[in-house]
Coordinates of C-alpha atoms and ligand atoms in Angstrom, one line a residue:
M1399 CA -28.1 27.2 -90.5
Q1400 CA -28.0 30.3 -92.8
Y1401 CA -24.4 29.8 -93.9
L1402 CA -22.4 26.5 -94.1
P1403 CA -19.0 27.0 -92.4
I1404 CA -16.3 25.7 -94.8
F1405 CA -12.6 26.6 -95.1
T1406 CA -11.6 27.1 -98.7
K1407 CA -8.1 26.8 -100.2
L1408 CA -7.6 29.8 -102.3
D1409 CA -4.0 29.1 -103.3
N1410 CA -3.6 30.9 -106.6
K1411 CA -7.4 30.8 -107.3
P1412 CA -8.8 33.9 -109.1
V1413 CA -10.7 36.3 -106.9
V1414 CA -12.1 39.7 -108.1
I1415 CA -12.7 42.7 -106.0
I1416 CA -14.8 45.5 -107.4
G1417 CA -13.6 48.7 -105.7
G1418 CA -10.4 50.6 -105.4
G1419 CA -10.7 52.3 -102.0
E1420 CA -9.8 51.6 -98.3
V1421 CA -12.4 48.8 -97.9
A1422 CA -11.1 47.0 -101.0
V1423 CA -7.6 47.2 -99.7
R1424 CA -8.7 45.7 -96.3
K1425 CA -10.4 42.8 -98.1
A1426 CA -7.5 42.4 -100.4
R1427 CA -5.1 42.0 -97.5
A1428 CA -7.2 39.2 -96.0
L1429 CA -7.4 37.4 -99.3
L1430 CA -3.7 37.7 -99.9
K1431 CA -3.0 36.0 -96.6
A1432 CA -4.6 32.9 -98.2
N1433 CA -2.6 33.4 -101.4
A1434 CA -5.6 34.3 -103.6
R1435 CA -4.8 35.5 -107.2
L1436 CA -6.3 39.0 -107.0
T1437 CA -7.8 41.3 -109.6
L1438 CA -9.1 44.7 -108.5
V1439 CA -11.5 46.6 -110.8
A1440 CA -12.3 50.3 -110.3
P1441 CA -12.4 53.6 -112.4
S1442 CA -9.6 54.9 -110.1
F1443 CA -7.5 53.5 -107.3
D1444 CA -6.4 54.9 -103.9
K1445 CA -2.6 55.2 -103.2
A1446 CA -2.9 52.3 -100.8
V1447 CA -3.9 50.0 -103.7
Y1448 CA -0.7 50.9 -105.6
A1449 CA 1.3 50.5 -102.4
L1450 CA -0.2 47.0 -102.1
Q1451 CA 0.8 46.3 -105.7
E1452 CA 4.4 47.0 -104.9
S1453 CA 4.5 44.1 -102.4
F1454 CA 2.1 41.6 -104.1
D1455 CA 1.4 40.3 -107.5
I1456 CA -2.1 41.8 -108.1
T1457 CA -3.8 42.8 -111.3
L1458 CA -5.5 46.3 -111.5
I1459 CA -8.1 47.0 -114.2
Q1460 CA -9.0 50.6 -114.4
A1461 CA -12.5 50.5 -115.7
T1462 CA -16.2 50.7 -114.6
F1463 CA -17.8 47.5 -113.7
D1464 CA -18.8 45.0 -116.3
A1465 CA -20.1 41.5 -115.7
S1466 CA -17.5 40.1 -118.1
Q1467 CA -14.8 41.0 -115.5
L1468 CA -16.2 38.2 -113.3
H1469 CA -15.7 35.3 -115.7
G1470 CA -13.6 32.5 -114.1
A1471 CA -13.6 34.0 -110.7
M1472 CA -14.0 31.8 -107.7
L1473 CA -15.1 34.6 -105.3
V1474 CA -16.2 38.1 -105.9
I1475 CA -16.3 41.0 -103.5
A1476 CA -18.1 44.3 -104.1
A1477 CA -16.5 47.0 -102.1
T1478 CA -17.7 50.2 -103.7
D1479 CA -19.7 53.0 -102.0
D1480 CA -22.2 53.0 -104.9
E1481 CA -25.2 50.9 -104.1
T1482 CA -26.2 50.5 -107.7
V1483 CA -22.8 49.1 -108.7
N1484 CA -22.9 46.8 -105.7
Q1485 CA -26.3 45.5 -106.7
Q1486 CA -25.1 44.9 -110.3
V1487 CA -22.1 43.0 -109.0
F1488 CA -24.3 40.9 -106.8
N1489 CA -26.8 40.1 -109.6
A1490 CA -24.0 39.2 -112.1
A1491 CA -22.1 37.0 -109.7
D1492 CA -25.3 35.3 -108.5
E1493 CA -26.3 34.6 -112.0
M1494 CA -22.9 32.9 -112.8
N1495 CA -23.1 31.0 -109.5
I1496 CA -20.0 32.7 -108.2
F1497 CA -19.8 33.3 -104.4
V1498 CA -20.2 37.0 -103.8
N1499 CA -19.8 39.3 -100.8
V1500 CA -21.1 42.8 -100.9
V1501 CA -19.3 44.5 -98.0
D1502 CA -21.6 45.5 -95.1
D1503 CA -24.7 44.4 -97.0
Q1504 CA -25.6 41.0 -95.6
P1505 CA -28.6 40.3 -97.8
K1506 CA -26.3 40.6 -100.8
C1507 CA -23.8 38.0 -99.5
S1508 CA -23.7 34.4 -100.6
F1509 CA -20.5 34.1 -98.4
I1510 CA -19.3 36.1 -95.4
F1511 CA -16.0 36.9 -93.7
P1512 CA -16.1 35.4 -90.2
S1513 CA -14.3 36.7 -87.2
I1514 CA -11.1 34.7 -86.9
I1515 CA -8.9 33.3 -84.1
D1516 CA -5.7 32.5 -85.8
R1517 CA -3.5 29.9 -84.3
S1518 CA -2.3 28.6 -87.6
P1519 CA -2.7 25.9 -88.7
I1520 CA -5.6 25.9 -86.2
T1521 CA -8.2 28.5 -87.2
I1522 CA -11.4 29.2 -85.5
A1523 CA -14.1 31.1 -87.4
I1524 CA -17.1 32.8 -85.7
S1525 CA -20.1 34.2 -87.5
S1526 CA -23.4 35.7 -86.5
A1527 CA -24.6 35.3 -90.2
G1528 CA -24.2 39.1 -90.5
T1529 CA -26.8 39.8 -87.8
A1530 CA -24.6 40.9 -84.9
P1531 CA -21.0 41.4 -85.9
V1532 CA -20.1 43.3 -82.7
L1533 CA -21.3 40.3 -80.6
A1534 CA -19.3 37.9 -82.8
R1535 CA -16.3 40.1 -82.3
R1536 CA -16.7 40.1 -78.5
L1537 CA -17.1 36.3 -78.5
R1538 CA -13.9 36.2 -80.5
E1539 CA -12.1 38.3 -77.9
K1540 CA -13.2 36.0 -75.2
L1541 CA -12.1 32.9 -77.1
E1542 CA -8.8 34.5 -77.9
T1543 CA -7.9 34.5 -74.2
L1544 CA -9.0 30.9 -73.8
V1545 CA -7.4 29.2 -76.8
P1546 CA -3.7 28.7 -75.8
Q1547 CA -1.0 30.2 -78.0
H1548 CA 0.8 26.8 -78.2
I1549 CA -2.1 25.1 -80.0
G1550 CA -0.7 26.2 -83.3
P1551 CA 2.8 24.8 -82.9
L1552 CA 1.2 21.6 -81.5
A1553 CA -0.9 21.2 -84.5
E1554 CA 2.1 21.8 -86.7
L1555 CA 4.0 19.0 -84.9
V1556 CA 1.0 16.7 -85.3
G1557 CA 0.8 17.5 -89.0
R1558 CA 4.5 16.5 -89.5
F1559 CA 3.9 13.1 -87.9
R1560 CA 0.5 12.4 -89.4
N1561 CA 1.7 10.1 -92.2
T1562 CA 4.2 8.3 -90.0
V1563 CA 1.5 7.6 -87.5
K1564 CA -0.8 6.5 -90.3
S1565 CA 1.6 3.9 -91.5
R1566 CA 2.4 2.7 -88.0
F1567 CA -1.3 2.2 -87.0
S1568 CA -3.5 0.9 -89.8
Q1569 CA -6.7 1.1 -87.7
L1570 CA -8.4 4.4 -87.3
S1571 CA -9.3 3.6 -83.7
D1572 CA -5.6 2.9 -82.9
R1573 CA -4.5 6.1 -84.4
R1574 CA -7.1 8.0 -82.5
Q1575 CA -6.0 6.3 -79.2
F1576 CA -2.4 7.2 -79.9
W1577 CA -3.2 10.9 -80.5
E1578 CA -5.3 11.0 -77.4
K1579 CA -2.3 9.8 -75.4
V1580 CA 0.0 12.3 -77.1
F1581 CA -2.4 15.2 -76.1
D1582 CA -2.4 13.9 -72.5
S1583 CA 1.4 13.6 -72.5
A1584 CA 4.3 15.9 -71.7
V1585 CA 4.6 16.6 -75.4
V1586 CA 2.0 19.3 -74.8
S1587 CA 3.9 20.9 -71.9
D1588 CA 7.2 20.7 -74.0
I1589 CA 5.5 22.7 -76.7
Q1590 CA 4.0 25.0 -74.2
S1591 CA 7.4 25.9 -72.8
G1592 CA 8.8 26.3 -76.3
N1593 CA 10.9 23.0 -76.4
T1594 CA 9.8 21.8 -79.8
T1595 CA 12.9 19.6 -80.2
D1596 CA 12.1 17.8 -76.8
A1597 CA 8.5 17.5 -77.9
E1598 CA 9.5 15.9 -81.2
T1599 CA 11.9 13.5 -79.4
R1600 CA 9.2 12.5 -76.9
L1601 CA 6.6 12.0 -79.7
K1602 CA 9.1 9.7 -81.6
S1603 CA 9.8 7.6 -78.5
M1604 CA 6.0 7.3 -77.8
L1605 CA 5.7 6.0 -81.4
E1606 CA 8.5 3.5 -80.9
A1607 CA 7.3 2.2 -77.6
E1608 CA 3.8 2.1 -76.2
S1609 CA 4.9 3.8 -73.0
K1610 CA 2.6 4.5 -70.1
P1611 CA 1.7 8.2 -69.9
E1612 CA 4.0 10.4 -67.9
G1613 CA 2.5 12.2 -65.0
E1614 CA 3.1 15.9 -64.2
V1615 CA 2.3 18.4 -61.5
Y1616 CA 1.3 22.0 -62.1
I1617 CA 1.9 24.2 -59.0
V1618 CA -0.6 26.9 -59.7
G1619 CA -1.2 30.2 -58.0
A1620 CA -4.9 31.1 -58.0
G1621 CA -4.6 34.6 -56.7
P1622 CA -6.6 36.0 -53.7
G1623 CA -10.1 35.1 -54.8
D1624 CA -11.5 37.1 -57.7
A1625 CA -11.5 34.6 -60.6
E1626 CA -10.8 37.4 -63.0
L1627 CA -7.3 37.7 -61.4
L1628 CA -6.3 34.2 -62.6
T1629 CA -3.6 34.1 -65.2
L1630 CA -4.4 32.6 -68.6
K1631 CA -1.8 29.9 -67.9
A1632 CA -3.4 29.0 -64.6
L1633 CA -6.8 28.6 -66.4
Q1634 CA -5.3 26.5 -69.1
L1635 CA -3.6 24.1 -66.7
M1636 CA -6.8 23.9 -64.5
Q1637 CA -8.6 22.8 -67.6
Q1638 CA -6.2 20.1 -68.6
A1639 CA -5.7 18.4 -65.2
D1640 CA -6.9 14.9 -64.4
V1641 CA -6.8 15.7 -60.7
V1642 CA -7.0 19.0 -58.8
V1643 CA -5.5 19.2 -55.3
Y1644 CA -6.8 22.3 -53.6
D1645 CA -7.3 23.9 -50.1
Y1646 CA -9.7 26.3 -48.5
L1647 CA -7.9 29.4 -49.6
V1648 CA -9.0 28.8 -53.2
S1649 CA -12.3 30.5 -53.8
D1650 CA -15.4 28.6 -54.9
E1651 CA -15.6 30.9 -57.9
I1652 CA -12.2 29.7 -59.0
M1653 CA -12.9 26.0 -58.3
E1654 CA -15.9 26.4 -60.7
L1655 CA -13.4 26.9 -63.5
V1656 CA -11.5 23.6 -63.1
R1657 CA -12.1 20.8 -65.7
R1658 CA -15.6 19.4 -65.1
D1659 CA -14.6 15.8 -65.0
A1660 CA -11.4 16.2 -63.0
E1661 CA -11.0 14.4 -59.7
L1662 CA -11.0 16.9 -56.8
I1663 CA -9.0 16.3 -53.7
C1664 CA -9.2 18.7 -50.8
V1665 CA -6.1 19.0 -48.6
G1666 CA -8.0 21.6 -46.6
K1667 CA -5.8 23.9 -44.7
R1668 CA -7.1 26.5 -42.3
M1669 CA -4.6 28.2 -39.9
G1670 CA -4.0 26.0 -36.9
N1671 CA -6.1 23.2 -38.4
H1672 CA -4.1 21.3 -41.0
S1673 CA -6.4 18.6 -42.0
V1674 CA -3.7 17.0 -44.2
V1675 CA -0.2 17.4 -43.0
Q1676 CA 2.2 18.9 -45.6
E1677 CA 4.3 15.7 -45.9
D1678 CA 1.1 13.8 -46.8
T1679 CA 0.3 16.4 -49.5
N1680 CA 3.8 16.2 -50.9
K1681 CA 3.5 12.4 -51.0
L1682 CA 0.1 12.6 -52.6
L1683 CA 1.4 14.7 -55.4
V1684 CA 4.3 12.4 -56.1
D1685 CA 2.0 9.3 -56.0
L1686 CA -0.6 10.8 -58.4
A1687 CA 2.2 11.8 -60.9
H1688 CA 3.7 8.3 -60.7
Q1689 CA 0.2 7.0 -61.7
G1690 CA 0.6 9.0 -64.9
K1691 CA -1.8 11.7 -63.9
K1692 CA -1.8 15.4 -64.7
V1693 CA -2.1 17.0 -61.3
C1694 CA -3.1 20.6 -60.7
R1695 CA -2.0 21.7 -57.2
I1696 CA -3.8 24.9 -56.9
K1697 CA -3.1 27.3 -54.1
G1698 CA -4.4 30.7 -53.0
G1699 CA -2.3 33.7 -53.9
D1700 CA 1.2 32.9 -55.1
P1701 CA 2.5 29.4 -54.5
F1702 CA 6.0 30.7 -53.4
I1703 CA 4.7 33.3 -50.9
Y1704 CA 3.8 31.6 -47.7
G1705 CA 2.3 28.9 -49.8
R1706 CA 4.7 26.0 -49.1
G1707 CA 5.1 25.6 -52.9
G1708 CA 8.8 25.4 -52.4
E1709 CA 8.5 22.3 -50.2
E1710 CA 6.2 20.6 -52.7
V1711 CA 8.5 21.4 -55.6
Q1712 CA 11.6 20.0 -53.7
E1713 CA 9.7 16.8 -53.1
L1714 CA 8.7 16.5 -56.8
A1715 CA 12.3 17.2 -57.9
K1716 CA 13.6 14.6 -55.5
H1717 CA 11.3 12.0 -57.1
N1718 CA 12.0 13.1 -60.7
V1719 CA 8.5 14.2 -61.3
R1720 CA 8.0 16.8 -64.0
Y1721 CA 6.4 20.0 -62.8
Q1722 CA 5.5 23.5 -63.9
I1723 CA 5.1 26.5 -61.6
V1724 CA 2.6 29.2 -62.4
P1725 CA 2.8 32.4 -60.2
G1726 CA -0.4 34.0 -58.9
I1727 CA -1.3 37.4 -57.5
T1728 CA -0.3 37.4 -53.9
A1729 CA -2.7 38.6 -51.2
A1730 CA -0.7 41.7 -50.5
A1731 CA -1.0 42.8 -54.1
G1732 CA -4.6 41.8 -54.5
C1733 CA -5.9 43.2 -51.2
S1734 CA -4.0 46.5 -51.5
A1735 CA -5.2 47.1 -55.0
Y1736 CA -8.9 46.3 -54.2
A1737 CA -8.7 48.4 -51.0
G1738 CA -7.1 51.4 -52.8
I1739 CA -3.9 51.3 -50.7
P1740 CA -0.7 51.6 -52.7
L1741 CA 2.0 49.4 -50.9
T1742 CA 4.7 51.9 -51.7
H1743 CA 4.3 55.7 -52.2
R1744 CA 7.0 58.2 -52.7
D1745 CA 5.7 60.3 -49.8
H1746 CA 4.9 57.6 -47.4
A1747 CA 6.7 54.2 -47.9
Q1748 CA 9.9 53.5 -49.6
A1749 CA 10.0 49.8 -48.7
I1750 CA 7.6 46.9 -48.1
Q1751 CA 8.1 43.8 -46.1
F1752 CA 6.0 40.6 -46.4
V1753 CA 5.8 39.1 -42.9
T1754 CA 4.0 36.1 -41.4
G1755 CA 2.2 36.4 -38.1
H1756 CA 2.3 32.6 -37.9
C1757 CA 5.6 32.7 -36.1
K1758 CA 6.9 31.1 -32.9
K1759 CA 5.0 31.8 -29.7
D1760 CA 7.4 34.4 -28.4
G1761 CA 7.7 36.1 -31.8
N1762 CA 11.5 36.2 -31.4
D1763 CA 12.1 34.7 -34.9
L1764 CA 11.3 38.1 -36.5
D1765 CA 13.6 41.1 -36.7
W1766 CA 11.3 43.5 -34.9
A1767 CA 13.7 46.4 -34.9
S1768 CA 13.7 46.3 -38.7
L1769 CA 9.9 45.8 -38.9
A1770 CA 9.3 48.7 -36.6
K1771 CA 11.1 51.3 -38.9
P1772 CA 8.9 54.1 -40.2
N1773 CA 8.1 54.9 -43.8
Q1774 CA 7.8 51.3 -44.8
T1775 CA 4.8 49.0 -45.3
L1776 CA 4.3 45.7 -43.6
A1777 CA 2.0 43.2 -45.2
V1778 CA 1.2 40.7 -42.5
Y1779 CA -0.1 37.3 -43.6
M1780 CA -1.8 35.1 -41.1
G1781 CA -1.6 37.9 -38.6
V1782 CA -5.1 38.0 -37.2
V1783 CA -4.7 35.6 -34.3
K1784 CA -1.3 37.0 -33.3
S1785 CA -2.4 40.6 -33.8
P1786 CA -2.0 41.5 -30.1
D1787 CA 1.6 40.3 -30.0
I1788 CA 2.4 41.9 -33.4
Q1789 CA 1.0 45.2 -32.2
A1790 CA 2.9 45.1 -28.9
K1791 CA 6.2 44.1 -30.4
L1792 CA 6.1 46.9 -33.1
I1793 CA 5.2 49.5 -30.5
E1794 CA 7.9 48.2 -28.1
H1795 CA 10.5 48.5 -30.9
G1796 CA 9.6 52.1 -31.7
R1797 CA 6.8 52.1 -34.3
A1798 CA 4.4 55.0 -33.5
E1799 CA 1.1 54.0 -31.9
T1800 CA -0.7 56.3 -34.4
T1801 CA 0.7 54.4 -37.4
P1802 CA -2.3 53.7 -39.8
V1803 CA -3.4 50.1 -40.2
A1804 CA -5.8 48.5 -42.7
I1805 CA -7.3 45.1 -42.2
V1806 CA -8.5 43.5 -45.4
E1807 CA -10.7 40.5 -44.9
N1808 CA -11.6 38.3 -48.0
G1809 CA -9.7 40.7 -50.2
T1810 CA -10.8 40.9 -53.9
R1811 CA -13.8 38.7 -53.1
K1812 CA -17.5 39.7 -53.3
N1813 CA -17.6 39.8 -49.4
Q1814 CA -14.4 41.9 -49.0
R1815 CA -14.4 44.0 -45.9
V1816 CA -11.8 46.7 -45.1
F1817 CA -11.3 48.4 -41.7
T1818 CA -8.9 51.1 -41.0
T1819 CA -7.5 51.9 -37.6
T1820 CA -4.2 52.7 -35.8
L1821 CA -1.5 50.3 -34.6
E1822 CA -2.6 51.0 -31.0
Q1823 CA -6.2 49.9 -31.8
M1824 CA -5.4 47.1 -34.3
A1825 CA -6.0 44.1 -32.1
S1826 CA -9.2 45.5 -30.5
E1827 CA -10.6 46.5 -33.9
I1828 CA -10.0 43.0 -35.1
E1829 CA -11.8 41.6 -32.2
A1830 CA -14.7 44.1 -32.3
Q1831 CA -15.3 43.4 -36.0
H1832 CA -15.0 39.6 -35.6
V1833 CA -12.4 39.6 -38.5
Q1834 CA -12.3 36.1 -40.1
S1835 CA -9.5 34.4 -42.1
P1836 CA -8.3 35.1 -44.7
A1837 CA -7.4 38.6 -43.7
L1838 CA -4.3 40.6 -44.4
L1839 CA -2.9 43.4 -42.2
I1840 CA -1.4 46.4 -43.9
I1841 CA 0.6 48.4 -41.4
G1842 CA 2.2 51.7 -42.4
E1843 CA 1.6 55.2 -43.5
V1844 CA 0.0 54.1 -46.8
A1845 CA -2.9 52.5 -45.0
A1846 CA -4.3 56.1 -44.4
L1847 CA -4.6 56.5 -48.2
H1848 CA -7.5 54.0 -48.2
Q1849 CA -9.8 56.9 -47.1
E1850 CA -8.7 59.0 -50.0
L1851 CA -8.6 56.3 -52.6
A1852 CA -11.5 54.1 -51.4
W1853 CA -13.7 55.3 -54.2
F1854 CA -11.6 53.0 -56.4
G1855 CA -13.7 50.2 -54.9
K1856 CA -16.7 51.7 -56.6
T1857 CA -15.4 51.4 -60.1
E1858 CA -15.9 48.3 -62.1
Q1859 CA -12.4 48.4 -63.6
V1860 CA -10.8 47.7 -60.2
S1861 CA -13.3 45.2 -58.9
S1862 CA -16.4 43.5 -60.0
F1863 CA -17.7 42.9 -56.5
A1864 CA -21.2 44.0 -55.7
Q1865 CA -21.3 45.6 -52.3
P1866 CA -18.0 45.6 -50.4
I1867 CA -18.2 47.0 -46.9
T1868 CA -15.7 49.6 -46.0
K1869 CA -15.3 50.8 -42.4
V1870 CA -13.1 53.8 -41.7
G1871 CA -12.8 54.3 -38.0
Q1872 CA -16.4 54.4 -36.7
T1873 CA -17.9 55.5 -40.1
D1874 CA -19.5 52.6 -41.9
F1875 CA -20.5 53.1 -45.5
R1876 CA -21.5 50.7 -48.2
V1877 CA -20.2 51.2 -51.7
A1878 CA -23.1 51.4 -54.1
Ligands
SAM2091 C1 -1.0 30.5 -46.0 S1 -1.0 32.1 -46.4 C2 -1.0 32.0 -48.2 C3 -0.6 33.2 -48.9 C4 -0.7 33.1 -50.4 N1 0.2 32.1 -50.9 C5 -0.5 34.4 -51.1 O1 0.4 34.5 -51.8 O2 -1.4 35.3 -50.9 C6 -2.6 32.6 -46.0 C7 -2.8 34.0 -45.6 O3 -2.7 34.8 -46.8 C8 -3.6 36.0 -46.6 N2 -4.6 35.9 -47.6 C9 -4.8 35.1 -48.6 N3 -5.8 35.4 -49.4 C10 -6.4 36.5 -48.8 C11 -7.5 37.2 -49.1 N4 -8.3 37.0 -50.2 N5 -7.8 38.3 -48.4 C12 -7.0 38.6 -47.3 N6 -5.9 37.9 -47.0 C13 -5.6 36.8 -47.7 C14 -4.2 35.9 -45.2 O4 -3.3 36.6 -44.3 C15 -4.1 34.4 -45.0 O5 -4.1 34.0 -43.6

């Protein structure tokens, strides 16, 4: 290890910066955050230095560098654009055994400034020992998205209770066990949802009585398949669950991201083949929560759009089980974006209706007259099997046979396929292409825009999939 990572407490300790320009100001700001007692030395200072002096108690010495200026300093930073001066600063500090950092000159650094993820009081520092700062920054960006925002307030709360817990449990192992329980308890979700007072009350009562951990259910929307469409909250809850209850609509790529040691329970649902009936799933969630488990009920798309999330939440509420609901990107939003089809468009569609094709046999539970109106978009979920009936009913109620239709199979996934056709040809196209579930039907004028906007599928910003197949009428082309 080239550098030992330590966190130093600078509170009012002397730090000297040699330099009076922009770089010196940047370093000064970082050091002032840690309440360092700062002295800046330079023959002249930028305006920004004087501006800084108006807000902070810093000492300015207008002079050329002299080794005597470093006496008593805990840290020294050389931030001049003169290599000779920087070298002199390094030599002098090194001789006096003072930690020194010559900005952007790693061989002349006995300490370095790491990239920081700040969730005070939790701080994560990343360093590449000066070899690859851009790589370290990218890693920091990745970690930023993974470290939950609530970790700071949680650590603050823990800090406030540290001494009380110490006096309550004399043994280190007992204290550790207690904190483990707290981090597995609803104290975390209280903090997560901003209820610090509730969290504190709960922590106090956990201290008073050794209660059994309280279970909780997270109803999480996983989106249509591309793992990059998961929300940060979904990912966090997937990582903290003891049990994950999932079905076939959740992609393998997403299931890869659940906590490694979580128990996985499949309540596999495919249309027309409900391996676990909904009532049993509801009961399972309640039972697991009553056992004190953190349960992540993960669903494709959004849990409240044809996801039966409502029924599950009703059951949880009935049995006084704590729950959180995390929305997900619904299939209509995901499929339309990845197929280059805007669901509304000022020239083509002023409204959108989400419809299920999984309706009664005669289809009479839908308002076909309203669904058949022009200049609107229908996003039909679970419509593949019933496509002949849907097509017939819409045409019967006045929708033009030439209305454009897009069929999006496995939307947003690596194996996404998009077919465009007309309402009159919809069912036969589905049959001819052997369209498989999950597939979404987008019916309306906007579907024609797929041909114009399909190039979107080629750009990495819209999709990271490798080779989606797009079929427009009879023309078959692969996106490179
Ligand atoms: C039971 S519904 C669940 C909908 C989900 N809750 C949502 O918000 O997207 C299942 C239907 O959603 C649509 N669907 C879900 N994911 C899809 C995907 N990746 N591509 C195309 N259609 C999808 C299909 O119509 C599928 O039959």
